[in-house]
mmCIF file of C-alpha atoms in Angstrom:
data_model
loop_
_atom_site.group_PDB
_atom_site.id
_atom_site.type_symbol
_atom_site.label_atom_id
_atom_site.label_comp_id
_atom_site.label_asym_id
_atom_site.label_seq_id
_atom_site.Cartn_x
_atom_site.Cartn_y
_atom_site.Cartn_z
ATOM 1 C CA MET A 1 26.843 -57.035 -6.645
ATOM 2 C CA THR A 2 29.409 -54.501 -5.654
ATOM 3 C CA GLN A 3 28.661 -52.164 -2.808
ATOM 4 C CA LYS A 4 29.061 -48.413 -3.237
ATOM 5 C CA PRO A 5 29.620 -46.969 0.240
ATOM 6 C CA TRP A 6 29.931 -43.414 -1.133
ATOM 7 C CA LEU A 7 26.389 -43.589 -2.603
ATOM 8 C CA PHE A 8 24.986 -44.562 0.772
ATOM 9 C CA ARG A 9 26.694 -41.617 2.415
ATOM 10 C CA ILE A 10 25.448 -39.166 -0.183
ATOM 11 C CA ILE A 11 21.869 -40.348 0.265
ATOM 12 C CA TRP A 12 22.178 -39.825 4.036
ATOM 13 C CA LEU A 13 23.770 -36.467 3.579
ATOM 14 C CA ILE A 14 20.962 -35.317 1.251
ATOM 15 C CA ALA A 15 18.393 -36.468 3.824
ATOM 16 C CA LEU A 16 20.150 -34.791 6.700
ATOM 17 C CA LEU A 17 20.930 -31.395 5.073
ATOM 18 C CA PRO A 18 17.383 -30.005 5.458
ATOM 19 C CA LEU A 19 17.345 -31.056 9.076
ATOM 20 C CA LEU A 20 20.666 -29.391 9.795
ATOM 21 C CA PHE A 21 19.491 -26.233 8.033
ATOM 22 C CA ALA A 22 16.289 -26.152 10.112
ATOM 23 C CA TRP A 23 18.237 -26.723 13.294
ATOM 24 C CA GLY A 24 20.584 -23.855 12.382
ATOM 25 C CA LEU A 25 17.657 -21.528 11.750
ATOM 26 C CA ALA A 26 16.119 -22.455 15.060
ATOM 27 C CA LEU A 27 19.265 -21.583 16.880
ATOM 28 C CA MET A 28 19.693 -18.284 15.024
ATOM 29 C CA GLY A 29 15.964 -17.396 14.917
ATOM 30 C CA ASN A 30 16.177 -14.540 17.350
ATOM 31 C CA LYS A 31 19.002 -12.937 15.343
ATOM 32 C CA LEU A 32 17.018 -12.718 12.088
ATOM 33 C CA SER A 33 15.787 -9.309 10.977
ATOM 34 C CA LEU A 34 12.010 -8.841 11.410
ATOM 35 C CA ASP A 35 11.847 -5.615 9.462
ATOM 36 C CA THR A 36 8.980 -5.267 7.064
ATOM 37 C CA LYS A 37 9.387 -4.517 3.351
ATOM 38 C CA ASN A 38 6.762 -1.787 3.268
ATOM 39 C CA ASN A 39 7.547 1.930 3.412
ATOM 40 C CA GLY A 40 4.004 3.086 4.291
ATOM 41 C CA GLU A 41 2.192 2.353 7.499
ATOM 42 C CA LEU A 42 0.009 -0.730 7.404
ATOM 43 C CA MET A 43 -3.492 -0.255 8.738
ATOM 44 C CA PRO A 44 -5.163 -2.693 11.146
ATOM 45 C CA ALA A 45 -7.055 -5.522 9.471
ATOM 46 C CA GLY A 46 -10.780 -5.131 9.040
ATOM 47 C CA MET A 47 -10.938 -1.338 8.495
ATOM 48 C CA THR A 48 -13.559 -1.162 5.752
ATOM 49 C CA VAL A 49 -14.269 2.247 4.315
ATOM 50 C CA PRO A 50 -17.911 3.416 3.944
ATOM 51 C CA GLU A 51 -19.761 2.237 0.836
ATOM 52 C CA GLN A 52 -20.047 5.763 -0.504
ATOM 53 C CA LEU A 53 -16.222 5.845 -0.819
ATOM 54 C CA SER A 54 -15.950 2.323 -2.257
ATOM 55 C CA ASP A 55 -18.498 3.260 -4.921
ATOM 56 C CA GLN A 56 -16.272 6.117 -6.059
ATOM 57 C CA LEU A 57 -13.385 3.670 -6.737
ATOM 58 C CA ASP A 58 -15.285 1.623 -9.335
ATOM 59 C CA GLY A 59 -13.750 -1.670 -8.151
ATOM 60 C CA LYS A 60 -10.220 -0.332 -8.419
ATOM 61 C CA TRP A 61 -7.513 0.334 -5.845
ATOM 62 C CA GLY A 62 -7.947 3.812 -4.402
ATOM 63 C CA LEU A 63 -5.182 6.287 -3.646
ATOM 64 C CA LEU A 64 -6.819 9.021 -1.530
ATOM 65 C CA MET A 65 -5.837 12.354 -0.195
ATOM 66 C CA LEU A 66 -8.035 14.097 2.358
ATOM 67 C CA SER A 67 -8.346 17.806 3.161
ATOM 68 C CA GLN A 68 -10.647 20.333 4.782
ATOM 69 C CA GLN A 69 -9.543 23.373 2.774
ATOM 70 C CA CYS A 70 -6.961 23.310 -0.007
ATOM 71 C CA ASN A 71 -4.020 25.374 1.149
ATOM 72 C CA ASN A 72 -0.459 25.240 -0.275
ATOM 73 C CA GLY A 73 0.274 21.872 1.380
ATOM 74 C CA CYS A 74 -2.910 20.417 -0.077
ATOM 75 C CA ALA A 75 -2.116 21.680 -3.565
ATOM 76 C CA GLU A 76 1.424 20.242 -3.488
ATOM 77 C CA GLN A 77 0.090 16.857 -2.352
ATOM 78 C CA LEU A 78 -2.618 16.835 -5.045
ATOM 79 C CA HIS A 79 0.049 17.463 -7.634
ATOM 80 C CA ARG A 80 2.182 14.594 -6.130
ATOM 81 C CA LEU A 81 -0.917 12.349 -6.191
ATOM 82 C CA GLN A 82 -1.341 13.008 -9.902
ATOM 83 C CA GLN A 83 2.454 12.426 -10.581
ATOM 84 C CA ILE A 84 2.429 9.143 -8.571
ATOM 85 C CA HIS A 85 -0.570 7.992 -10.512
ATOM 86 C CA THR A 86 0.931 8.904 -13.891
ATOM 87 C CA ALA A 87 4.202 7.078 -12.911
ATOM 88 C CA MET A 88 2.386 3.806 -12.434
ATOM 89 C CA GLY A 89 2.680 2.981 -16.102
ATOM 90 C CA SER A 90 0.745 -0.192 -17.037
ATOM 91 C CA ASP A 91 -0.962 -0.263 -13.597
ATOM 92 C CA LEU A 92 -2.473 3.176 -14.171
ATOM 93 C CA LYS A 93 -5.943 1.789 -14.885
ATOM 94 C CA ARG A 94 -5.957 -0.364 -11.705
ATOM 95 C CA VAL A 95 -5.709 2.635 -9.357
ATOM 96 C CA GLN A 96 -8.134 5.545 -8.943
ATOM 97 C CA PRO A 97 -6.673 8.689 -7.405
ATOM 98 C CA LEU A 98 -9.267 10.561 -5.313
ATOM 99 C CA TRP A 99 -9.204 13.908 -3.559
ATOM 100 C CA LEU A 100 -11.680 13.789 -0.642
ATOM 101 C CA SER A 101 -12.559 17.102 0.970
ATOM 102 C CA SER A 102 -14.963 18.184 3.665
ATOM 103 C CA GLU A 103 -16.072 21.405 1.977
ATOM 104 C CA LEU A 104 -16.315 22.573 -1.607
ATOM 105 C CA SER A 105 -13.163 24.422 -2.485
ATOM 106 C CA LYS A 106 -13.586 27.645 -4.482
ATOM 107 C CA ASP A 107 -9.873 27.765 -5.283
ATOM 108 C CA ARG A 108 -9.054 24.364 -6.696
ATOM 109 C CA PRO A 109 -5.412 24.021 -7.619
ATOM 110 C CA GLY A 110 -5.027 24.643 -11.317
ATOM 111 C CA ASP A 111 -2.092 22.288 -12.064
ATOM 112 C CA VAL A 112 -4.172 19.158 -11.381
ATOM 113 C CA ASN A 113 -6.019 17.184 -14.067
ATOM 114 C CA TYR A 114 -9.378 16.517 -12.474
ATOM 115 C CA GLU A 115 -10.264 13.949 -15.114
ATOM 116 C CA GLN A 116 -7.387 11.912 -13.714
ATOM 117 C CA VAL A 117 -7.757 12.809 -10.027
ATOM 118 C CA ARG A 118 -11.366 12.545 -9.011
ATOM 119 C CA SER A 119 -12.700 15.116 -6.518
ATOM 120 C CA LEU A 120 -15.380 14.336 -3.944
ATOM 121 C CA THR A 121 -16.886 16.624 -1.326
ATOM 122 C CA ALA A 122 -18.180 14.406 1.530
ATOM 123 C CA PRO A 123 -17.882 15.633 5.150
ATOM 124 C CA GLY A 124 -19.378 12.333 6.347
ATOM 125 C CA LEU A 125 -16.402 10.421 4.963
ATOM 126 C CA ILE A 126 -13.993 12.785 6.684
ATOM 127 C CA ASP A 127 -15.999 12.048 9.891
ATOM 128 C CA TRP A 128 -15.381 8.324 9.364
ATOM 129 C CA PHE A 129 -11.610 8.946 9.498
ATOM 130 C CA ASN A 130 -12.094 11.156 12.594
ATOM 131 C CA GLN A 131 -14.151 8.472 14.410
ATOM 132 C CA ARG A 132 -11.317 5.950 13.870
ATOM 133 C CA GLN A 133 -8.755 8.545 15.096
ATOM 134 C CA LEU A 134 -6.844 8.385 11.781
ATOM 135 C CA ASP A 135 -4.452 11.246 11.258
ATOM 136 C CA TRP A 136 -5.560 12.676 7.906
ATOM 137 C CA GLN A 137 -5.035 16.425 8.554
ATOM 138 C CA ASP A 138 -1.398 16.247 7.305
ATOM 139 C CA HIS A 139 -2.502 15.422 3.715
ATOM 140 C CA SER A 140 -1.331 11.830 3.913
ATOM 141 C CA PHE A 141 -2.095 9.431 1.093
ATOM 142 C CA TRP A 142 -4.343 6.462 1.900
ATOM 143 C CA LEU A 143 -4.494 3.196 -0.055
ATOM 144 C CA VAL A 144 -7.840 1.375 -0.260
ATOM 145 C CA ASP A 145 -8.136 -2.081 -1.948
ATOM 146 C CA PRO A 146 -10.938 -2.909 -4.336
ATOM 147 C CA ALA A 147 -12.887 -4.693 -1.563
ATOM 148 C CA GLY A 148 -13.046 -1.378 0.359
ATOM 149 C CA ASN A 149 -10.373 -2.228 2.975
ATOM 150 C CA LEU A 150 -8.077 0.585 4.179
ATOM 151 C CA VAL A 151 -4.661 -0.897 3.549
ATOM 152 C CA MET A 152 -1.893 1.682 4.042
ATOM 153 C CA ARG A 153 -1.158 5.255 4.985
ATOM 154 C CA PHE A 154 1.727 7.109 3.320
ATOM 155 C CA ALA A 155 3.047 10.054 5.271
ATOM 156 C CA PRO A 156 3.389 13.338 3.291
ATOM 157 C CA GLY A 157 7.181 13.350 3.446
ATOM 158 C CA LEU A 158 7.624 9.903 1.975
ATOM 159 C CA ASP A 159 9.435 9.729 -1.269
ATOM 160 C CA GLY A 160 7.207 9.069 -4.316
ATOM 161 C CA GLN A 161 9.429 6.191 -5.454
ATOM 162 C CA LYS A 162 8.847 4.395 -2.128
ATOM 163 C CA ILE A 163 5.105 4.921 -2.411
ATOM 164 C CA LEU A 164 5.249 3.457 -5.913
ATOM 165 C CA ALA A 165 7.301 0.531 -4.728
ATOM 166 C CA ASP A 166 4.655 -0.375 -2.092
ATOM 167 C CA ILE A 167 1.760 0.027 -4.514
ATOM 168 C CA ASP A 168 3.562 -1.998 -7.233
ATOM 169 C CA TRP A 169 4.307 -4.770 -4.800
ATOM 170 C CA LEU A 170 0.640 -4.945 -3.688
ATOM 171 C CA LEU A 171 -0.666 -4.788 -7.262
ATOM 172 C CA LYS A 172 1.649 -7.714 -8.260
ATOM 173 C CA ALA A 173 0.517 -9.743 -5.261
ATOM 174 C CA SER A 174 -3.191 -8.997 -5.921
ATOM 175 C CA HIS A 175 -5.049 -9.850 -9.045
ATOM 176 C CA ILE A 176 -8.156 -7.921 -8.099
ATOM 177 C CA GLY A 177 -8.839 -4.391 -9.205
#
């Protein structure tokens, strides 16, 4: 039987490559970027919204906007909420947009389709956000998963494409809702 020394070396090399790779990562570990992929602000784990709000979402993901009175900033954000929802394409039916207000608005913005964007007047739900010291007065968007967990906050100035990217990524990772 002829010996093949090159085969023996290749087998050892294949066995040692993962170890060398792991050793290299251990040495460079503190130089790796720890940036997150998300554009919105992740909420702390375990923040479950009240059942009254979960019931409005019908087992879907919820994209919320909160307001006290609907001024110009509110009207613009409601229009953005509708546009973002429309831009979701095939995932449109997995997300329920919801405008949550503390008082009934006499002057509802006219350029919003209220069959697409649900409207709910519930001061108690606004109080829930206040009790947890969540900054909702700037008309941020809030993402709630189908289990009723508050997942993300999207600042009002955040580009719609970045909001869509975060929501798309979460919907692909999740098969619920």
